């Protein structure tokens, strides 16, 4: 079982993985970009899909680490998560936004717009741009169609922590992470840093 990808140990707590994913390049079938926004979730807090225990919807979030968890939000949009922690724990990182760098024309065609800033700025937009659907659930991140590329060495990168978006429980946890100054975020940073 592979738990270390792009220099990140996916068996670590989700909030640690979420911070480390900022600046990592995510490609799905060769299309994607640099991760600029993430959110962490863990079974210990009521905003997580794992809080109620394992179900047919969330089974993949219980591991093993380094796999995908894809679910539909409000019956409208697919959302992509990366599974963390030891198998059976129930934790993950929601990939909220990318700075598009690979396959922009295909992303524009899938999204039906030209503005690169809006292609992947939000989990639903990101999945539409990358072509992610439920068929991508419970797949290993270490194998196609997924590819994770470590941050560039020596590149200065400031990561800010803040409150997660669109939840009503456990709102006090500063488990949303963003690249400081990125134009590609889903919403402005509401920080604690």
PDB file of N, CA and C in Angstrom, residues 14 16 19 29-31 44 46 63 74 89 92 97 118-119 137-138 147-148 152:
ATOM      1  N   UNK A  14      -5.616  14.654   8.475  1.00  0.00           N
ATOM      2  CA  UNK A  14      -6.088  15.337   7.266  1.00  0.00           C
ATOM      3  C   UNK A  14      -5.715  16.814   7.230  1.00  0.00           C
ATOM      4  N   UNK A  16      -3.025  18.178   8.320  1.00  0.00           N
ATOM      5  CA  UNK A  16      -1.614  18.271   7.913  1.00  0.00           C
ATOM      6  C   UNK A  16      -1.476  18.017   6.414  1.00  0.00           C
ATOM      7  N   UNK A  19      -2.757  21.054   4.284  1.00  0.00           N
ATOM      8  CA  UNK A  19      -1.788  22.164   4.197  1.00  0.00           C
ATOM      9  C   UNK A  19      -0.664  21.819   3.220  1.00  0.00           C
ATOM     10  N   UNK A  29      -6.012  12.458 -15.933  1.00  0.00           N
ATOM     11  CA  UNK A  29      -5.937  12.224 -17.368  1.00  0.00           C
ATOM     12  C   UNK A  29      -5.120  13.286 -18.086  1.00  0.00           C
ATOM     13  N   UNK A  30      -4.104  13.813 -17.402  1.00  0.00           N
ATOM     14  CA  UNK A  30      -3.221  14.820 -17.988  1.00  0.00           C
ATOM     15  C   UNK A  30      -3.744  16.239 -17.914  1.00  0.00           C
ATOM     16  N   UNK A  31      -4.919  16.444 -17.323  1.00  0.00           N
ATOM     17  CA  UNK A  31      -5.549  17.769 -17.234  1.00  0.00           C
ATOM     18  C   UNK A  31      -5.573  18.200 -15.773  1.00  0.00           C
ATOM     19  N   UNK A  44     -13.842  12.810  13.672  1.00  0.00           N
ATOM     20  CA  UNK A  44     -14.026  13.336  15.021  1.00  0.00           C
ATOM     21  C   UNK A  44     -14.870  14.606  15.059  1.00  0.00           C
ATOM     22  N   UNK A  46     -18.267  16.975  13.432  1.00  0.00           N
ATOM     23  CA  UNK A  46     -19.573  16.729  12.816  1.00  0.00           C
ATOM     24  C   UNK A  46     -19.760  17.275  11.403  1.00  0.00           C
ATOM     25  N   UNK A  63     -10.586   4.555   3.857  1.00  0.00           N
ATOM     26  CA  UNK A  63      -9.286   4.064   3.475  1.00  0.00           C
ATOM     27  C   UNK A  63      -9.292   2.869   2.565  1.00  0.00           C
ATOM     28  N   UNK A  74     -25.198  18.238  -2.819  1.00  0.00           N
ATOM     29  CA  UNK A  74     -26.552  18.776  -3.022  1.00  0.00           C
ATOM     30  C   UNK A  74     -27.196  18.272  -4.310  1.00  0.00           C
ATOM     31  N   UNK A  89     -10.056   4.728   9.705  1.00  0.00           N
ATOM     32  CA  UNK A  89     -10.241   5.930  10.525  1.00  0.00           C
ATOM     33  C   UNK A  89     -11.367   6.825  10.006  1.00  0.00           C
ATOM     34  N   UNK A  92     -10.359  12.877   5.268  1.00  0.00           N
ATOM     35  CA  UNK A  92      -9.999  13.227   3.902  1.00  0.00           C
ATOM     36  C   UNK A  92      -9.803  14.714   3.721  1.00  0.00           C
ATOM     37  N   UNK A  97      -9.840  24.076  -5.049  1.00  0.00           N
ATOM     38  CA  UNK A  97      -9.499  24.922  -6.200  1.00  0.00           C
ATOM     39  C   UNK A  97      -8.091  24.625  -6.708  1.00  0.00           C
ATOM     40  N   UNK A 118     -11.890  31.055 -13.529  1.00  0.00           N
ATOM     41  CA  UNK A 118     -13.133  30.410 -13.119  1.00  0.00           C
ATOM     42  C   UNK A 118     -13.212  28.929 -13.474  1.00  0.00           C
ATOM     43  N   UNK A 119     -12.188  28.389 -14.114  1.00  0.00           N
ATOM     44  CA  UNK A 119     -12.244  26.991 -14.551  1.00  0.00           C
ATOM     45  C   UNK A 119     -12.302  26.016 -13.383  1.00  0.00           C
ATOM     46  N   UNK A 137     -14.411   7.449  -8.007  1.00  0.00           N
ATOM     47  CA  UNK A 137     -14.417   7.176  -6.569  1.00  0.00           C
ATOM     48  C   UNK A 137     -13.597   5.929  -6.241  1.00  0.00           C
ATOM     49  N   UNK A 138     -12.875   5.998  -5.126  1.00  0.00           N
ATOM     50  CA  UNK A 138     -12.134   4.871  -4.556  1.00  0.00           C
ATOM     51  C   UNK A 138     -11.013   4.368  -5.467  1.00  0.00           C
ATOM     52  N   UNK A 147      -2.477  11.829 -11.185  1.00  0.00           N
ATOM     53  CA  UNK A 147      -1.041  12.055 -11.057  1.00  0.00           C
ATOM     54  C   UNK A 147      -0.855  13.239 -10.126  1.00  0.00           C
ATOM     55  N   UNK A 148      -0.024  13.061  -9.102  1.00  0.00           N
ATOM     56  CA  UNK A 148       0.339  14.136  -8.190  1.00  0.00           C
ATOM     57  C   UNK A 148       1.818  14.425  -8.358  1.00  0.00           C
ATOM     58  N   UNK A 152       7.454  22.533  -6.571  1.00  0.00           N
ATOM     59  CA  UNK A 152       8.792  22.856  -7.066  1.00  0.00           C
ATOM     60  C   UNK A 152       9.692  23.179  -5.874  1.00  0.00           C
TER      61      UNK A 152
END
